[in-house]
Amino acid sequence: MTEDSQRNFRSVYYEKVGFRGVEEKKSLEILLKDDRLDIEKLCTFSQRFPLPSMYRALVWKVLLGILPPHHESHAQVMMYRKEQYSDVLHALEVIRFISDATPQVEVYLYMHRLESGKLPRSPSFPLPKAFEQYLNLEDSRLLSHLKACCAVSTLPYELWFKKCFAGCLPESSLQRIWDKVVSGSCKILVFVAVEILLTFKIKVMALNSAEKITKFLENIPQDSSDAIVSKAIDLWHKHCGTPVHSS
């Protein structure tokens, strides 16, 4: 039996006995043992598999450039990053963009905008057009209903595409989405939005005004979140392909 076939056999076996992801976890641990972390391979891994919670913070920090690829620099760089965080937070307080009453999600958003030179407003996202495109491919009748209700322009795009579903989906579901976003695939957000519409199609089709549709989508039931994310990832792979490690 070849090495690849042995690996495939083990993967099937682990999945059948309830240990799905064991092989993936081992693969990630091997990547994280390198003296210099391979950013490209970590990106590809994050797009193909859910990150184990014990390694998620580290991988996100490396992919976002908060930590450098070299392990030996991590402690010192994190010290600098904490000082940088305090400075940016203080700056936002001084210019009165935030206060003690500002939701933490908005604080992080303002910090990002200040760091990237996009305060007070960041550019509009091109994702709504992609959202319409893929929703039309998956369910043109549902899109037609939204247009008939004049709801397409009033959908909660800021909640979906600027806040990346923070405040819409529970943390456990957000982590799986943000694995993809952090590793460079913002388009996953489009497919989460599409899948939310598909999941709640019957409810949305029964609503006859843009206001009612938007209000419902801003406060969707939480019990379907994990299934929505899983199906959204499947849609993402269906339309965009599955990332593969480069040789």
PDB file of C-alpha atoms in Angstrom:
ATOM      1  CA  MET A   1       0.000   0.000   0.000  1.00  0.00           C
ATOM      2  CA  THR A   2       1.433   3.389  -1.019  1.00  0.00           C
ATOM      3  CA  GLU A   3       1.857   6.267   1.439  1.00  0.00           C
ATOM      4  CA  ASP A   4      -1.055   8.206  -0.141  1.00  0.00           C
ATOM      5  CA  SER A   5      -3.398   5.216  -0.019  1.00  0.00           C
ATOM      6  CA  GLN A   6      -2.444   4.563   3.611  1.00  0.00           C
ATOM      7  CA  ARG A   7      -3.229   8.200   4.430  1.00  0.00           C
ATOM      8  CA  ASN A   8      -6.580   7.980   2.624  1.00  0.00           C
ATOM      9  CA  PHE A   9      -7.420   4.739   4.429  1.00  0.00           C
ATOM     10  CA  ARG A  10      -6.632   6.308   7.809  1.00  0.00           C
ATOM     11  CA  SER A  11      -8.729   9.386   6.986  1.00  0.00           C
ATOM     12  CA  VAL A  12     -11.757   7.242   6.069  1.00  0.00           C
ATOM     13  CA  TYR A  13     -11.276   5.116   9.177  1.00  0.00           C
ATOM     14  CA  TYR A  14     -10.987   8.097  11.526  1.00  0.00           C
ATOM     15  CA  GLU A  15     -14.095   9.666  10.025  1.00  0.00           C
ATOM     16  CA  LYS A  16     -16.134   6.476  10.405  1.00  0.00           C
ATOM     17  CA  VAL A  17     -15.255   6.086  14.078  1.00  0.00           C
ATOM     18  CA  GLY A  18     -15.989   9.720  14.855  1.00  0.00           C
ATOM     19  CA  PHE A  19     -12.523  11.240  14.750  1.00  0.00           C
ATOM     20  CA  ARG A  20     -12.894  13.323  11.631  1.00  0.00           C
ATOM     21  CA  GLY A  21     -10.142  15.886  11.330  1.00  0.00           C
ATOM     22  CA  VAL A  22      -7.424  13.882  13.108  1.00  0.00           C
ATOM     23  CA  GLU A  23      -5.249  13.720   9.993  1.00  0.00           C
ATOM     24  CA  GLU A  24      -5.828  17.411   9.259  1.00  0.00           C
ATOM     25  CA  LYS A  25      -4.791  18.352  12.810  1.00  0.00           C
ATOM     26  CA  LYS A  26      -1.587  16.342  12.438  1.00  0.00           C
ATOM     27  CA  SER A  27      -0.846  18.016   9.102  1.00  0.00           C
ATOM     28  CA  LEU A  28      -1.279  21.463  10.651  1.00  0.00           C
ATOM     29  CA  GLU A  29       0.982  20.577  13.567  1.00  0.00           C
ATOM     30  CA  ILE A  30       3.697  19.579  11.092  1.00  0.00           C
ATOM     31  CA  LEU A  31       3.344  22.942   9.318  1.00  0.00           C
ATOM     32  CA  LEU A  32       3.556  24.801  12.632  1.00  0.00           C
ATOM     33  CA  LYS A  33       6.794  23.038  13.614  1.00  0.00           C
ATOM     34  CA  ASP A  34       8.753  24.697  10.801  1.00  0.00           C
ATOM     35  CA  ASP A  35      11.250  27.327  11.969  1.00  0.00           C
ATOM     36  CA  ARG A  36       9.851  29.622   9.296  1.00  0.00           C
ATOM     37  CA  LEU A  37       6.106  29.163   8.822  1.00  0.00           C
ATOM     38  CA  ASP A  38       4.957  28.700   5.230  1.00  0.00           C
ATOM     39  CA  ILE A  39       2.253  31.363   4.741  1.00  0.00           C
ATOM     40  CA  GLU A  40       0.996  29.903   1.458  1.00  0.00           C
ATOM     41  CA  LYS A  41       0.523  26.434   2.912  1.00  0.00           C
ATOM     42  CA  LEU A  42      -1.215  27.833   6.000  1.00  0.00           C
ATOM     43  CA  CYS A  43      -3.569  29.808   3.720  1.00  0.00           C
ATOM     44  CA  THR A  44      -4.379  26.714   1.697  1.00  0.00           C
ATOM     45  CA  PHE A  45      -4.951  24.617   4.820  1.00  0.00           C
ATOM     46  CA  SER A  46      -7.277  27.275   6.291  1.00  0.00           C
ATOM     47  CA  GLN A  47      -9.330  27.373   3.106  1.00  0.00           C
ATOM     48  CA  ARG A  48      -9.646  23.600   2.843  1.00  0.00           C
ATOM     49  CA  PHE A  49     -10.251  22.656   6.490  1.00  0.00           C
ATOM     50  CA  PRO A  50     -11.642  24.168   9.715  1.00  0.00           C
ATOM     51  CA  LEU A  51      -8.778  25.266  11.959  1.00  0.00           C
ATOM     52  CA  PRO A  52      -8.529  23.440  15.309  1.00  0.00           C
ATOM     53  CA  SER A  53      -9.510  25.912  18.038  1.00  0.00           C
ATOM     54  CA  MET A  54      -6.221  25.431  19.901  1.00  0.00           C
ATOM     55  CA  TYR A  55      -4.238  26.733  16.907  1.00  0.00           C
ATOM     56  CA  ARG A  56      -6.719  29.222  15.436  1.00  0.00           C
ATOM     57  CA  ALA A  57      -5.408  32.356  17.198  1.00  0.00           C
ATOM     58  CA  LEU A  58      -1.806  31.620  16.209  1.00  0.00           C
ATOM     59  CA  VAL A  59      -2.624  30.892  12.564  1.00  0.00           C
ATOM     60  CA  TRP A  60      -4.846  33.968  12.244  1.00  0.00           C
ATOM     61  CA  LYS A  61      -2.122  36.207  13.691  1.00  0.00           C
ATOM     62  CA  VAL A  62       0.452  34.852  11.249  1.00  0.00           C
ATOM     63  CA  LEU A  63      -1.845  35.095   8.213  1.00  0.00           C
ATOM     64  CA  LEU A  64      -2.890  38.638   9.114  1.00  0.00           C
ATOM     65  CA  GLY A  65       0.719  39.718   9.492  1.00  0.00           C
ATOM     66  CA  ILE A  66       0.363  40.420  13.208  1.00  0.00           C
ATOM     67  CA  LEU A  67       3.099  37.864  13.849  1.00  0.00           C
ATOM     68  CA  PRO A  68       6.047  37.181  11.513  1.00  0.00           C
ATOM     69  CA  PRO A  69       6.691  33.707  10.057  1.00  0.00           C
ATOM     70  CA  HIS A  70       9.738  33.186  12.318  1.00  0.00           C
ATOM     71  CA  HIS A  71       8.899  31.609  15.686  1.00  0.00           C
ATOM     72  CA  GLU A  72      11.795  33.189  17.563  1.00  0.00           C
ATOM     73  CA  SER A  73      10.413  36.697  16.948  1.00  0.00           C
ATOM     74  CA  HIS A  74       6.875  36.057  18.191  1.00  0.00           C
ATOM     75  CA  ALA A  75       7.268  37.103  21.831  1.00  0.00           C
ATOM     76  CA  GLN A  76       8.968  40.412  21.054  1.00  0.00           C
ATOM     77  CA  VAL A  77       6.640  41.271  18.175  1.00  0.00           C
ATOM     78  CA  MET A  78       3.562  40.567  20.332  1.00  0.00           C
ATOM     79  CA  MET A  79       4.881  43.022  22.912  1.00  0.00           C
ATOM     80  CA  TYR A  80       5.137  45.676  20.190  1.00  0.00           C
ATOM     81  CA  ARG A  81       1.665  44.803  18.893  1.00  0.00           C
ATOM     82  CA  LYS A  82       0.117  45.286  22.356  1.00  0.00           C
ATOM     83  CA  GLU A  83       1.691  48.731  22.561  1.00  0.00           C
ATOM     84  CA  GLN A  84       0.395  49.501  19.068  1.00  0.00           C
ATOM     85  CA  TYR A  85      -3.131  48.397  20.070  1.00  0.00           C
ATOM     86  CA  SER A  86      -3.091  50.707  23.094  1.00  0.00           C
ATOM     87  CA  ASP A  87      -1.873  53.652  20.999  1.00  0.00           C
ATOM     88  CA  VAL A  88      -4.572  53.211  18.321  1.00  0.00           C
ATOM     89  CA  LEU A  89      -7.290  52.758  20.938  1.00  0.00           C
ATOM     90  CA  HIS A  90      -6.181  55.912  22.734  1.00  0.00           C
ATOM     91  CA  ALA A  91      -6.115  57.856  19.452  1.00  0.00           C
ATOM     92  CA  LEU A  92      -9.723  56.892  18.674  1.00  0.00           C
ATOM     93  CA  GLU A  93     -10.790  57.990  22.158  1.00  0.00           C
ATOM     94  CA  VAL A  94      -9.008  61.343  21.797  1.00  0.00           C
ATOM     95  CA  ILE A  95     -10.689  62.122  18.449  1.00  0.00           C
ATOM     96  CA  ARG A  96     -14.002  60.911  19.925  1.00  0.00           C
ATOM     97  CA  PHE A  97     -14.717  58.173  17.424  1.00  0.00           C
ATOM     98  CA  ILE A  98     -15.326  55.730  20.269  1.00  0.00           C
ATOM     99  CA  SER A  99     -16.429  55.823  23.896  1.00  0.00           C
ATOM    100  CA  ASP A 100     -17.059  53.321  26.681  1.00  0.00           C
ATOM    101  CA  ALA A 101     -20.504  52.735  25.160  1.00  0.00           C
ATOM    102  CA  THR A 102     -19.181  51.800  21.693  1.00  0.00           C
ATOM    103  CA  PRO A 103     -19.783  48.089  20.909  1.00  0.00           C
ATOM    104  CA  GLN A 104     -16.526  46.141  20.788  1.00  0.00           C
ATOM    105  CA  VAL A 105     -17.160  45.046  17.193  1.00  0.00           C
ATOM    106  CA  GLU A 106     -17.319  48.697  16.109  1.00  0.00           C
ATOM    107  CA  VAL A 107     -14.196  49.538  18.100  1.00  0.00           C
ATOM    108  CA  TYR A 108     -12.239  46.906  16.168  1.00  0.00           C
ATOM    109  CA  LEU A 109     -13.680  48.167  12.885  1.00  0.00           C
ATOM    110  CA  TYR A 110     -12.634  51.763  13.627  1.00  0.00           C
ATOM    111  CA  MET A 111      -9.176  50.569  14.663  1.00  0.00           C
ATOM    112  CA  HIS A 112      -8.788  48.756  11.366  1.00  0.00           C
ATOM    113  CA  ARG A 113      -9.963  51.804   9.403  1.00  0.00           C
ATOM    114  CA  LEU A 114      -7.581  54.099  11.247  1.00  0.00           C
ATOM    115  CA  GLU A 115      -4.652  51.730  10.682  1.00  0.00           C
ATOM    116  CA  SER A 116      -5.475  51.369   6.987  1.00  0.00           C
ATOM    117  CA  GLY A 117      -6.062  55.090   6.424  1.00  0.00           C
ATOM    118  CA  LYS A 118      -9.781  54.675   5.694  1.00  0.00           C
ATOM    119  CA  LEU A 119     -11.285  56.645   8.545  1.00  0.00           C
ATOM    120  CA  PRO A 120     -14.052  57.780   8.708  1.00  0.00           C
ATOM    121  CA  ARG A 121     -15.484  55.738   5.840  1.00  0.00           C
ATOM    122  CA  SER A 122     -14.122  52.695   4.069  1.00  0.00           C
ATOM    123  CA  PRO A 123     -14.803  52.086   0.353  1.00  0.00           C
ATOM    124  CA  SER A 124     -18.060  50.364  -0.541  1.00  0.00           C
ATOM    125  CA  PHE A 125     -17.849  46.634  -1.040  1.00  0.00           C
ATOM    126  CA  PRO A 126     -18.298  45.113  -4.532  1.00  0.00           C
ATOM    127  CA  LEU A 127     -19.779  41.963  -2.916  1.00  0.00           C
ATOM    128  CA  PRO A 128     -23.519  42.809  -3.317  1.00  0.00           C
ATOM    129  CA  LYS A 129     -23.255  42.331  -7.106  1.00  0.00           C
ATOM    130  CA  ALA A 130     -21.576  38.963  -6.615  1.00  0.00           C
ATOM    131  CA  PHE A 131     -24.304  38.097  -4.109  1.00  0.00           C
ATOM    132  CA  GLU A 132     -27.009  38.789  -6.698  1.00  0.00           C
ATOM    133  CA  GLN A 133     -25.108  36.788  -9.318  1.00  0.00           C
ATOM    134  CA  TYR A 134     -24.801  33.631  -7.225  1.00  0.00           C
ATOM    135  CA  LEU A 135     -28.273  33.874  -5.721  1.00  0.00           C
ATOM    136  CA  ASN A 136     -29.644  34.069  -9.274  1.00  0.00           C
ATOM    137  CA  LEU A 137     -27.720  30.891 -10.175  1.00  0.00           C
ATOM    138  CA  GLU A 138     -28.980  29.045  -7.116  1.00  0.00           C
ATOM    139  CA  ASP A 139     -32.570  30.313  -7.002  1.00  0.00           C
ATOM    140  CA  SER A 140     -33.651  32.909  -9.567  1.00  0.00           C
ATOM    141  CA  ARG A 141     -37.231  32.878  -8.254  1.00  0.00           C
ATOM    142  CA  LEU A 142     -36.054  33.948  -4.805  1.00  0.00           C
ATOM    143  CA  LEU A 143     -34.031  36.812  -6.295  1.00  0.00           C
ATOM    144  CA  SER A 144     -37.043  37.882  -8.359  1.00  0.00           C
ATOM    145  CA  HIS A 145     -39.125  38.031  -5.181  1.00  0.00           C
ATOM    146  CA  LEU A 146     -36.521  40.251  -3.501  1.00  0.00           C
ATOM    147  CA  LYS A 147     -36.523  42.568  -6.510  1.00  0.00           C
ATOM    148  CA  ALA A 148     -40.332  42.662  -6.617  1.00  0.00           C
ATOM    149  CA  CYS A 149     -40.329  43.766  -2.974  1.00  0.00           C
ATOM    150  CA  CYS A 150     -37.561  46.340  -3.672  1.00  0.00           C
ATOM    151  CA  ALA A 151     -35.532  44.532  -1.001  1.00  0.00           C
ATOM    152  CA  VAL A 152     -32.274  43.937  -2.892  1.00  0.00           C
ATOM    153  CA  SER A 153     -30.880  47.383  -2.084  1.00  0.00           C
ATOM    154  CA  THR A 154     -31.962  47.256   1.575  1.00  0.00           C
ATOM    155  CA  LEU A 155     -30.520  43.879   2.563  1.00  0.00           C
ATOM    156  CA  PRO A 156     -28.153  43.973   5.588  1.00  0.00           C
ATOM    157  CA  TYR A 157     -24.968  44.193   3.490  1.00  0.00           C
ATOM    158  CA  GLU A 158     -23.053  46.091   6.175  1.00  0.00           C
ATOM    159  CA  LEU A 159     -23.809  43.372   8.716  1.00  0.00           C
ATOM    160  CA  TRP A 160     -22.843  40.671   6.222  1.00  0.00           C
ATOM    161  CA  PHE A 161     -19.896  42.120   4.320  1.00  0.00           C
ATOM    162  CA  LYS A 162     -18.412  44.859   6.525  1.00  0.00           C
ATOM    163  CA  LYS A 163     -18.908  43.193   9.908  1.00  0.00           C
ATOM    164  CA  CYS A 164     -18.405  39.719   8.386  1.00  0.00           C
ATOM    165  CA  PHE A 165     -21.574  38.394  10.084  1.00  0.00           C
ATOM    166  CA  ALA A 166     -20.477  39.470  13.576  1.00  0.00           C
ATOM    167  CA  GLY A 167     -23.732  40.074  15.429  1.00  0.00           C
ATOM    168  CA  CYS A 168     -25.596  37.857  12.969  1.00  0.00           C
ATOM    169  CA  LEU A 169     -24.130  34.393  13.612  1.00  0.00           C
ATOM    170  CA  PRO A 170     -22.813  32.813  16.857  1.00  0.00           C
ATOM    171  CA  GLU A 171     -19.080  32.731  17.565  1.00  0.00           C
ATOM    172  CA  SER A 172     -18.631  29.042  16.749  1.00  0.00           C
ATOM    173  CA  SER A 173     -20.000  29.631  13.245  1.00  0.00           C
ATOM    174  CA  LEU A 174     -18.091  32.897  12.780  1.00  0.00           C
ATOM    175  CA  GLN A 175     -14.778  31.152  13.439  1.00  0.00           C
ATOM    176  CA  ARG A 176     -15.273  28.798  10.505  1.00  0.00           C
ATOM    177  CA  ILE A 177     -16.151  31.698   8.180  1.00  0.00           C
ATOM    178  CA  TRP A 178     -13.300  33.882   9.390  1.00  0.00           C
ATOM    179  CA  ASP A 179     -10.819  31.023   8.834  1.00  0.00           C
ATOM    180  CA  LYS A 180     -11.496  31.565   5.131  1.00  0.00           C
ATOM    181  CA  VAL A 181     -11.555  35.377   5.303  1.00  0.00           C
ATOM    182  CA  VAL A 182      -8.282  35.580   7.235  1.00  0.00           C
ATOM    183  CA  SER A 183      -6.616  33.249   4.737  1.00  0.00           C
ATOM    184  CA  GLY A 184      -7.597  35.558   1.859  1.00  0.00           C
ATOM    185  CA  SER A 185     -11.005  34.375   0.631  1.00  0.00           C
ATOM    186  CA  CYS A 186     -13.476  37.171   1.361  1.00  0.00           C
ATOM    187  CA  LYS A 187     -15.798  35.685  -1.258  1.00  0.00           C
ATOM    188  CA  ILE A 188     -16.944  33.103   1.313  1.00  0.00           C
ATOM    189  CA  LEU A 189     -19.041  35.954   2.778  1.00  0.00           C
ATOM    190  CA  VAL A 190     -21.091  36.073  -0.423  1.00  0.00           C
ATOM    191  CA  PHE A 191     -21.942  32.382  -0.171  1.00  0.00           C
ATOM    192  CA  VAL A 192     -22.892  32.641   3.504  1.00  0.00           C
ATOM    193  CA  ALA A 193     -25.337  35.408   2.557  1.00  0.00           C
ATOM    194  CA  VAL A 194     -26.695  33.328  -0.320  1.00  0.00           C
ATOM    195  CA  GLU A 195     -27.114  30.275   1.909  1.00  0.00           C
ATOM    196  CA  ILE A 196     -28.948  32.322   4.552  1.00  0.00           C
ATOM    197  CA  LEU A 197     -31.490  33.286   1.877  1.00  0.00           C
ATOM    198  CA  LEU A 198     -31.756  29.698   0.635  1.00  0.00           C
ATOM    199  CA  THR A 199     -32.163  28.305   4.162  1.00  0.00           C
ATOM    200  CA  PHE A 200     -34.947  30.736   5.041  1.00  0.00           C
ATOM    201  CA  LYS A 201     -36.498  30.829   1.567  1.00  0.00           C
ATOM    202  CA  ILE A 202     -40.008  29.893   2.722  1.00  0.00           C
ATOM    203  CA  LYS A 203     -40.018  32.604   5.396  1.00  0.00           C
ATOM    204  CA  VAL A 204     -38.584  35.250   3.051  1.00  0.00           C
ATOM    205  CA  MET A 205     -41.020  34.382   0.243  1.00  0.00           C
ATOM    206  CA  ALA A 206     -43.891  34.863   2.701  1.00  0.00           C
ATOM    207  CA  LEU A 207     -42.780  38.405   3.531  1.00  0.00           C
ATOM    208  CA  ASN A 208     -44.022  41.105   1.189  1.00  0.00           C
ATOM    209  CA  SER A 209     -42.027  44.214   2.054  1.00  0.00           C
ATOM    210  CA  ALA A 210     -38.364  45.201   2.023  1.00  0.00           C
ATOM    211  CA  GLU A 211     -38.580  46.378   5.636  1.00  0.00           C
ATOM    212  CA  LYS A 212     -39.921  43.036   6.892  1.00  0.00           C
ATOM    213  CA  ILE A 213     -37.383  41.024   4.894  1.00  0.00           C
ATOM    214  CA  THR A 214     -34.435  43.086   6.114  1.00  0.00           C
ATOM    215  CA  LYS A 215     -35.615  43.007   9.724  1.00  0.00           C
ATOM    216  CA  PHE A 216     -35.897  39.216   9.600  1.00  0.00           C
ATOM    217  CA  LEU A 217     -32.465  38.766   7.994  1.00  0.00           C
ATOM    218  CA  GLU A 218     -30.851  40.992  10.630  1.00  0.00           C
ATOM    219  CA  ASN A 219     -32.143  38.649  13.356  1.00  0.00           C
ATOM    220  CA  ILE A 220     -32.163  35.153  11.887  1.00  0.00           C
ATOM    221  CA  PRO A 221     -32.677  32.121  14.177  1.00  0.00           C
ATOM    222  CA  GLN A 222     -29.367  30.873  15.583  1.00  0.00           C
ATOM    223  CA  ASP A 223     -30.131  27.151  15.644  1.00  0.00           C
ATOM    224  CA  SER A 224     -29.416  26.733  11.910  1.00  0.00           C
ATOM    225  CA  SER A 225     -26.075  28.579  11.917  1.00  0.00           C
ATOM    226  CA  ASP A 226     -23.719  25.595  11.735  1.00  0.00           C
ATOM    227  CA  ALA A 227     -25.685  24.023   8.896  1.00  0.00           C
ATOM    228  CA  ILE A 228     -25.742  27.364   7.041  1.00  0.00           C
ATOM    229  CA  VAL A 229     -21.961  27.701   7.260  1.00  0.00           C
ATOM    230  CA  SER A 230     -21.356  24.102   6.152  1.00  0.00           C
ATOM    231  CA  LYS A 231     -23.630  24.518   3.133  1.00  0.00           C
ATOM    232  CA  ALA A 232     -22.085  27.919   2.347  1.00  0.00           C
ATOM    233  CA  ILE A 233     -18.621  26.344   2.275  1.00  0.00           C
ATOM    234  CA  ASP A 234     -19.969  23.664  -0.074  1.00  0.00           C
ATOM    235  CA  LEU A 235     -21.394  26.398  -2.332  1.00  0.00           C
ATOM    236  CA  TRP A 236     -18.067  28.232  -2.243  1.00  0.00           C
ATOM    237  CA  HIS A 237     -16.239  25.077  -3.347  1.00  0.00           C
ATOM    238  CA  LYS A 238     -18.885  24.398  -5.988  1.00  0.00           C
ATOM    239  CA  HIS A 239     -18.488  27.803  -7.655  1.00  0.00           C
ATOM    240  CA  CYS A 240     -14.860  28.635  -6.871  1.00  0.00           C
ATOM    241  CA  GLY A 241     -13.183  25.231  -6.646  1.00  0.00           C
ATOM    242  CA  THR A 242     -11.215  23.638  -3.826  1.00  0.00           C
ATOM    243  CA  PRO A 243      -7.818  25.188  -2.958  1.00  0.00           C
ATOM    244  CA  VAL A 244      -4.876  22.846  -3.468  1.00  0.00           C
ATOM    245  CA  HIS A 245      -1.372  23.025  -2.020  1.00  0.00           C
ATOM    246  CA  SER A 246       1.147  24.251  -4.541  1.00  0.00           C
ATOM    247  CA  SER A 247       4.094  21.955  -5.043  1.00  0.00           C
TER     248      SER A 247
END
